[in-house]
PDB file of C-alpha atoms in Angstrom:
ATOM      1  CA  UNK A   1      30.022 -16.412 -24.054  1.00  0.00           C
ATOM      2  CA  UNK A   2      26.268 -15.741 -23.473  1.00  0.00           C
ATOM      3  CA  UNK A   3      25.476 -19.060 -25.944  1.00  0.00           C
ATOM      4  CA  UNK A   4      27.734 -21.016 -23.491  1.00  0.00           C
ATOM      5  CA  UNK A   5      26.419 -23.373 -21.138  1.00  0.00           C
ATOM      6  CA  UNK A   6      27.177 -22.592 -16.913  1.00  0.00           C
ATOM      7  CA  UNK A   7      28.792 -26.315 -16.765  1.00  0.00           C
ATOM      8  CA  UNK A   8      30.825 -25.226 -20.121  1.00  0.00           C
ATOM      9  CA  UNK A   9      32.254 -22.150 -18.710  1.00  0.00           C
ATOM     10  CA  UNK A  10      33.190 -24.009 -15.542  1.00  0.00           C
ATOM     11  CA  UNK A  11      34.977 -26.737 -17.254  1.00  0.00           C
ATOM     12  CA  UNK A  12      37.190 -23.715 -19.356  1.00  0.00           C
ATOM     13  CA  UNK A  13      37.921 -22.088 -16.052  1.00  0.00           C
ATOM     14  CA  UNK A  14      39.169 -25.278 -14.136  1.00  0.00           C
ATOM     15  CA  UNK A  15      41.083 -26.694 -17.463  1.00  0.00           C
ATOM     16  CA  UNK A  16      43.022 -23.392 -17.434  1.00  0.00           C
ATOM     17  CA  UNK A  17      43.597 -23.598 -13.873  1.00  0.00           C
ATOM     18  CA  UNK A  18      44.690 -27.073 -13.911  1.00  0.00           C
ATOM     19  CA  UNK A  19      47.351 -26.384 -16.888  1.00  0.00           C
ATOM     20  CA  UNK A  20      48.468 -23.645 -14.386  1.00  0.00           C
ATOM     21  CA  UNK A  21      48.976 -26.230 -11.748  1.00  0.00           C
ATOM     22  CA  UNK A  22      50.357 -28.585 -13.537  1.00  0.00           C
ATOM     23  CA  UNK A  23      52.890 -26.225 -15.150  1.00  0.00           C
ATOM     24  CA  UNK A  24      53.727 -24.935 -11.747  1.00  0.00           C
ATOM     25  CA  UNK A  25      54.320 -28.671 -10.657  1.00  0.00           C
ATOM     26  CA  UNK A  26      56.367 -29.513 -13.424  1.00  0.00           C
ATOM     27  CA  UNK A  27      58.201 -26.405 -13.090  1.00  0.00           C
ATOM     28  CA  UNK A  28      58.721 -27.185  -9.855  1.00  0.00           C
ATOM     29  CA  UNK A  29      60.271 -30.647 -10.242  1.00  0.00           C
ATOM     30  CA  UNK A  30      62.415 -29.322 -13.142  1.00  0.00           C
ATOM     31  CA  UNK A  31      63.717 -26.564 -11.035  1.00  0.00           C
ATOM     32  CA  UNK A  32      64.219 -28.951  -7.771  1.00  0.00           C
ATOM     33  CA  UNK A  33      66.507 -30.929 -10.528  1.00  0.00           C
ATOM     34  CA  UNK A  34      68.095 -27.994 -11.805  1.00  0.00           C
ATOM     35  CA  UNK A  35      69.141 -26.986  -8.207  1.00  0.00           C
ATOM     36  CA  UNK A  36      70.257 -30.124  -7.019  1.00  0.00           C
ATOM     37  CA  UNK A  37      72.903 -30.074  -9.837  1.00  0.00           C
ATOM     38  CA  UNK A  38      74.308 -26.666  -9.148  1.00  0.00           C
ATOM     39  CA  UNK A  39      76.836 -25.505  -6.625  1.00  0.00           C
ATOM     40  CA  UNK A  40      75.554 -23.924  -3.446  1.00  0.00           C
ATOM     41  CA  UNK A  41      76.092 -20.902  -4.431  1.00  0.00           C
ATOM     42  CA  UNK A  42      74.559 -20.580  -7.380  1.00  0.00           C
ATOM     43  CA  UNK A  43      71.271 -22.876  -5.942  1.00  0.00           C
ATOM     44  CA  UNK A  44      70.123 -19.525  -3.956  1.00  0.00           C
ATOM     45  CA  UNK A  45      69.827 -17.353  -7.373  1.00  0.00           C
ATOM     46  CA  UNK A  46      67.756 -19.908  -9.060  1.00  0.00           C
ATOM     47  CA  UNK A  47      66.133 -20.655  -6.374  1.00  0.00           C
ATOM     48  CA  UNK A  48      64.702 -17.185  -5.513  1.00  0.00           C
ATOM     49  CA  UNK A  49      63.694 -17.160  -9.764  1.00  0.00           C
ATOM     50  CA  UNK A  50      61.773 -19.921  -8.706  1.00  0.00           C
ATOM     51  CA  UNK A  51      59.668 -18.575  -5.925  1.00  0.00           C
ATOM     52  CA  UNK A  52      59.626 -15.467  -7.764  1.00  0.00           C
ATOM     53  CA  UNK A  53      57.547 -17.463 -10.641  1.00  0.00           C
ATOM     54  CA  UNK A  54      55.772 -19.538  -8.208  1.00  0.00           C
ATOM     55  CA  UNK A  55      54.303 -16.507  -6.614  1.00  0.00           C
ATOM     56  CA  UNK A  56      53.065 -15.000  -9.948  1.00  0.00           C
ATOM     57  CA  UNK A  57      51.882 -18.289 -11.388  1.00  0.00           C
ATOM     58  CA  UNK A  58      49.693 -18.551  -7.747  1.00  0.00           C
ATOM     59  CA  UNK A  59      48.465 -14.973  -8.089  1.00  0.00           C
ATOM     60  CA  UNK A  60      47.367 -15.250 -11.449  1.00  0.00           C
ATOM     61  CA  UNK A  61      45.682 -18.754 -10.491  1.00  0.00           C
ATOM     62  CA  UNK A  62      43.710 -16.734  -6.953  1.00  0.00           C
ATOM     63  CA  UNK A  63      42.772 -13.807  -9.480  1.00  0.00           C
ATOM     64  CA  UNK A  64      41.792 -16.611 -11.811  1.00  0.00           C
ATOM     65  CA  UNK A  65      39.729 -18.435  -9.508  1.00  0.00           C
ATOM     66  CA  UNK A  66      38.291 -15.594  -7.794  1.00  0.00           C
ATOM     67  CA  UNK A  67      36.815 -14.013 -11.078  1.00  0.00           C
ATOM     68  CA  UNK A  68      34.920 -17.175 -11.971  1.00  0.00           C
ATOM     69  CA  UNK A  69      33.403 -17.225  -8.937  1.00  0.00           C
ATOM     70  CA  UNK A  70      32.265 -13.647  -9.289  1.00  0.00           C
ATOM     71  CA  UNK A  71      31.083 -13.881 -12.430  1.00  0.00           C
ATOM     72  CA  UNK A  72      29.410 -17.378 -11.854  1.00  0.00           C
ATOM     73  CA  UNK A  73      27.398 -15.812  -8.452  1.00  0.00           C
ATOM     74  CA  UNK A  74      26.790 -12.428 -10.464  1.00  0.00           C
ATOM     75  CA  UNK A  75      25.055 -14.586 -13.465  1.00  0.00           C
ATOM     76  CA  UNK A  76      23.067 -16.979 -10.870  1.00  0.00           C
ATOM     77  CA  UNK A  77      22.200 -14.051  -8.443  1.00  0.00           C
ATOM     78  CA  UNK A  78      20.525 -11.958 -11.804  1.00  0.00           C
ATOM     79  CA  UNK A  79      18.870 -14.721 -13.063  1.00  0.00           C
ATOM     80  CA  UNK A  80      17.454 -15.899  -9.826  1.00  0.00           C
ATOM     81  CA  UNK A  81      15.952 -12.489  -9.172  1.00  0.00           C
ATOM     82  CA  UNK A  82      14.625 -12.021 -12.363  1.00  0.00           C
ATOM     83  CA  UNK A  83      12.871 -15.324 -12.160  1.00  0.00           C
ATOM     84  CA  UNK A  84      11.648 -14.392  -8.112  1.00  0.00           C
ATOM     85  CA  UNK A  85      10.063 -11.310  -9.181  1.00  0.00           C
ATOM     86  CA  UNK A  86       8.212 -13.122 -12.246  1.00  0.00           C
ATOM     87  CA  UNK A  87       7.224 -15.943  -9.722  1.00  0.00           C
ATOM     88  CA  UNK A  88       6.163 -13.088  -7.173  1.00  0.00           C
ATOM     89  CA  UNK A  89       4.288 -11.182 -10.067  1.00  0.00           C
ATOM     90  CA  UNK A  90       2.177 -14.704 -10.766  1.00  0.00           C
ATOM     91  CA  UNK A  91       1.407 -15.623  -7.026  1.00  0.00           C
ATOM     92  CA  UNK A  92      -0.049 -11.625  -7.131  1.00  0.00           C
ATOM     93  CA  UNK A  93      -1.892 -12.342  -9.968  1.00  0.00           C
ATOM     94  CA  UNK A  94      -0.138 -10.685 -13.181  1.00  0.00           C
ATOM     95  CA  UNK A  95      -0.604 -12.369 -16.468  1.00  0.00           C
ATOM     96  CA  UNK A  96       1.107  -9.888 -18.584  1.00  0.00           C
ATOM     97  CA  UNK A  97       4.569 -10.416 -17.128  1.00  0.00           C
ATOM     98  CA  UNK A  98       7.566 -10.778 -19.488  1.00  0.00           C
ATOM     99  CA  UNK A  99      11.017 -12.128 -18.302  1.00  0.00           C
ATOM    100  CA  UNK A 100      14.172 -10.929 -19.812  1.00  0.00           C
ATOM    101  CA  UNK A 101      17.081 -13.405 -20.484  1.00  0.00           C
ATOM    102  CA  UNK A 102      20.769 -12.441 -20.418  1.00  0.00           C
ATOM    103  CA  UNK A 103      22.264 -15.560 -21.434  1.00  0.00           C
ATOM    104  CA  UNK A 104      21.314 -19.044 -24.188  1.00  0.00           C
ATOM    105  CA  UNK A 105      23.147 -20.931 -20.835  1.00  0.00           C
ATOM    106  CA  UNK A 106      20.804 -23.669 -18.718  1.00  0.00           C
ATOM    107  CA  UNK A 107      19.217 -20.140 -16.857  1.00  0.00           C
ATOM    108  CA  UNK A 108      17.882 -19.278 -19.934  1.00  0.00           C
ATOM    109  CA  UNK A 109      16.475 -22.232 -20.817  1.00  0.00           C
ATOM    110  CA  UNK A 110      14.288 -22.228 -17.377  1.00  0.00           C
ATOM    111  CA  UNK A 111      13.555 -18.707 -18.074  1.00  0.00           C
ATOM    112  CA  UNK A 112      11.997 -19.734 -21.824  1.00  0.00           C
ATOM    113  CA  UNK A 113      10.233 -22.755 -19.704  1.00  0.00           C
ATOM    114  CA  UNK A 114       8.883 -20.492 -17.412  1.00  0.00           C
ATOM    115  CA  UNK A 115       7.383 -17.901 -19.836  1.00  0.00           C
ATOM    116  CA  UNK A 116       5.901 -20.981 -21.781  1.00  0.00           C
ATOM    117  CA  UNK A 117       3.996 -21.123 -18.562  1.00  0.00           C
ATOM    118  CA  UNK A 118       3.270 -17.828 -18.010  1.00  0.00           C
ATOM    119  CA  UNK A 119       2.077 -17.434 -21.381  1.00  0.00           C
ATOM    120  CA  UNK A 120      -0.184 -20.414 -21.254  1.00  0.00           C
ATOM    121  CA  UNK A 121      -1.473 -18.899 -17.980  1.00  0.00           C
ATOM    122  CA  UNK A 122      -2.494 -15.399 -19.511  1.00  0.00           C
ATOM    123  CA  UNK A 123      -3.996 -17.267 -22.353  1.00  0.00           C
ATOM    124  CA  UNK A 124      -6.312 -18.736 -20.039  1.00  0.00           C
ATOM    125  CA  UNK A 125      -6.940 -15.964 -18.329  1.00  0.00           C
ATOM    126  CA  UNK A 126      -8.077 -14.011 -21.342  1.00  0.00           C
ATOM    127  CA  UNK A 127     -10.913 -17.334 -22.308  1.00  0.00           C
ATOM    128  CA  UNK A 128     -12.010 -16.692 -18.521  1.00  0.00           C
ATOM    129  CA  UNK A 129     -12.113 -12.816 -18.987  1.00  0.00           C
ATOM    130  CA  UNK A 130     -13.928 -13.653 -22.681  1.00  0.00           C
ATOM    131  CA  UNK A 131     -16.394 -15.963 -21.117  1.00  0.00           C
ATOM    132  CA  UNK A 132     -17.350 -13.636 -17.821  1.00  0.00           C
ATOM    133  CA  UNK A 133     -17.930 -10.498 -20.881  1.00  0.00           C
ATOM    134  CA  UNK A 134     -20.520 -12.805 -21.697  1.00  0.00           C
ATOM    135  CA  UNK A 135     -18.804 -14.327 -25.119  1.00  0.00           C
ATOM    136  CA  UNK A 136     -19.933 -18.028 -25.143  1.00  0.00           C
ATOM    137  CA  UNK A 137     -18.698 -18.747 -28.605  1.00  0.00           C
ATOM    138  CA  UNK A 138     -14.677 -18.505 -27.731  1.00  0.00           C
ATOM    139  CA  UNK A 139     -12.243 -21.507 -28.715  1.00  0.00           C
ATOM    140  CA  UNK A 140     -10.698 -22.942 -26.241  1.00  0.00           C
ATOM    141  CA  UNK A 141      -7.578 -24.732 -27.618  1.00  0.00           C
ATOM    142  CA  UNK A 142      -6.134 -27.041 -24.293  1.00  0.00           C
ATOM    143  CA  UNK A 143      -2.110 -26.863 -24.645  1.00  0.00           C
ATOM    144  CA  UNK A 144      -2.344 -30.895 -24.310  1.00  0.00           C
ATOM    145  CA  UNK A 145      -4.262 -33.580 -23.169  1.00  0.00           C
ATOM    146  CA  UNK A 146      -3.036 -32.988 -19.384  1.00  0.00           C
ATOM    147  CA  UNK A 147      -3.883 -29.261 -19.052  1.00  0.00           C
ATOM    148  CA  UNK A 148      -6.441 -29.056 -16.579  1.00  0.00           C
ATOM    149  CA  UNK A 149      -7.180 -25.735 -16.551  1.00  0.00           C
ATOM    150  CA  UNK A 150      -7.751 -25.540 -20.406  1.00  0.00           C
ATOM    151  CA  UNK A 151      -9.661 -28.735 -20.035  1.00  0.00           C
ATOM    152  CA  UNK A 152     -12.119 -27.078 -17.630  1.00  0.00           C
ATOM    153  CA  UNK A 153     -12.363 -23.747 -19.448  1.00  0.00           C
ATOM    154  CA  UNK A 154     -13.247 -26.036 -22.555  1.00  0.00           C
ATOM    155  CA  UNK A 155     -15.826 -27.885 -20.995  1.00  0.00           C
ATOM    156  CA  UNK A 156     -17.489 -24.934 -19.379  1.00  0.00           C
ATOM    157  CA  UNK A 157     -17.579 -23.043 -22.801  1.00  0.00           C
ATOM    158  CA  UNK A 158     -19.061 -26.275 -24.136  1.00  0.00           C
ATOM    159  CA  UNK A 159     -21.602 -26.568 -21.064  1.00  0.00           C
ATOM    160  CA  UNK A 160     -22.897 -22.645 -21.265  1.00  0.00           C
ATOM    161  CA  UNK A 161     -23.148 -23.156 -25.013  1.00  0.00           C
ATOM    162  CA  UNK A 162     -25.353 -26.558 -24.378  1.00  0.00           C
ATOM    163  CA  UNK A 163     -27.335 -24.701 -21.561  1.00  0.00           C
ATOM    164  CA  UNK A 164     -27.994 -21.495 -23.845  1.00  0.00           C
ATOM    165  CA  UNK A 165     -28.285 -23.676 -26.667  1.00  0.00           C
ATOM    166  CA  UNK A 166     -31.572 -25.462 -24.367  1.00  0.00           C
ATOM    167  CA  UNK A 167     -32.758 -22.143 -22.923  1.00  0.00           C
ATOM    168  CA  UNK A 168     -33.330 -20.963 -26.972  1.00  0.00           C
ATOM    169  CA  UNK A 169     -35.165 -24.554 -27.552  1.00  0.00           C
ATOM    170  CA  UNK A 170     -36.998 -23.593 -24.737  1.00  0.00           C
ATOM    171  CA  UNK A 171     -37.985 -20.050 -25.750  1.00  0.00           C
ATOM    172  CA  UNK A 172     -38.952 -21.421 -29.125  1.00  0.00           C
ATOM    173  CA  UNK A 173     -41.007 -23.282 -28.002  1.00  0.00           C
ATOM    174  CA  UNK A 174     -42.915 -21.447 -25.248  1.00  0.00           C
ATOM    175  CA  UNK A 175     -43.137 -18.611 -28.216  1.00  0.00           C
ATOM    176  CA  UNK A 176     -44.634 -21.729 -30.839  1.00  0.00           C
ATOM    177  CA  UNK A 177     -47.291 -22.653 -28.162  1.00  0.00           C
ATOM    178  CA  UNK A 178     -48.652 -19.277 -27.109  1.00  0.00           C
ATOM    179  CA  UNK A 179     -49.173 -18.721 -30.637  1.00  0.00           C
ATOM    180  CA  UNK A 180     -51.000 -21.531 -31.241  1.00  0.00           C
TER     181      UNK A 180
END
């Protein structure tokens, strides 16, 4: 079950439900029949094994019903949290956060989208943290042509490289004319 899709598992729960119905309907026509052919006396004993099974098919059907849509709210309630707190932990900040799937259904799937993104972020934040220690010579690999941020980090690697890069020219030079 934790490979199976939210919309799957729905679909499983309301086919069994509607076979239920359906075999409560038909039971109910067959019985209807059934009593109209018997004597009167005889219609009230199959008629109270009818309600009798109606009653228990229903019951099953409620307890049925009522489990899928515990289990359903548990399952979107857990994942929702889990991916609140790692949206909270980002807005404070946090690189290093890790989110923890229960599930291969469509909640886990966000949850590997949204560590792609987290882990894109902390990679980004560790260029930053290279480049303010000082290290000008990091690679910064962009995750595509439309990452901004890794765009930007990659051009200001490139531009303190080109400015050091001038200030050595510069040196060398000053140094080559004073010894002249």
């Amino acid at each position: 079950m934790k490979n199976m899709k939210i919309h799957t598992k729905l679909a499983i729960g309301y086919i069994i439900l509607a076979v239920l119905l359906i075999v409560a309907i038909y039971t109910g026509y067959t019985s209807a029949a059934a009593i109209i052919k018997l004597a009167p006396e005889e219609q009230a004993g199959y008629l109270s094994s009818y309600a009798t099974f109606t009653a228990v098919l229903f019951i099953v059907m409620s307890i049925m019903t009522t489990g899928i849509a515990v289990a359903l709210t548990k399952l979107i309630r857990s994942s929702f949290a889990k991916l609140t707190k790692a949206a909270d932990e980002m807005a404070a900040g946090k690189v290093d956060v890790k989110i923890e799937k229960d599930n291969n259904d469509e909640f886990g799937m966000l949850m590997d989208d949204i560590q792609k993104v987290i882990d894109g972020t902390r990679y980004q934040a560790q260029i930053a943290q290279e480049v303010a220690d000082g290290n000008l010579t990091v690679e910064v690999r962009p995750r595509s042509d439309e990452d901004v941020m890794g765009m930007a980090l990659k051009k200001l690697v490139s531009n303190n490289q080109h400015a050091l890069g001038n200030i050595k020219d510069a040196a060398y030079q000053v140094t080559t004319s004073s010894s002249q």
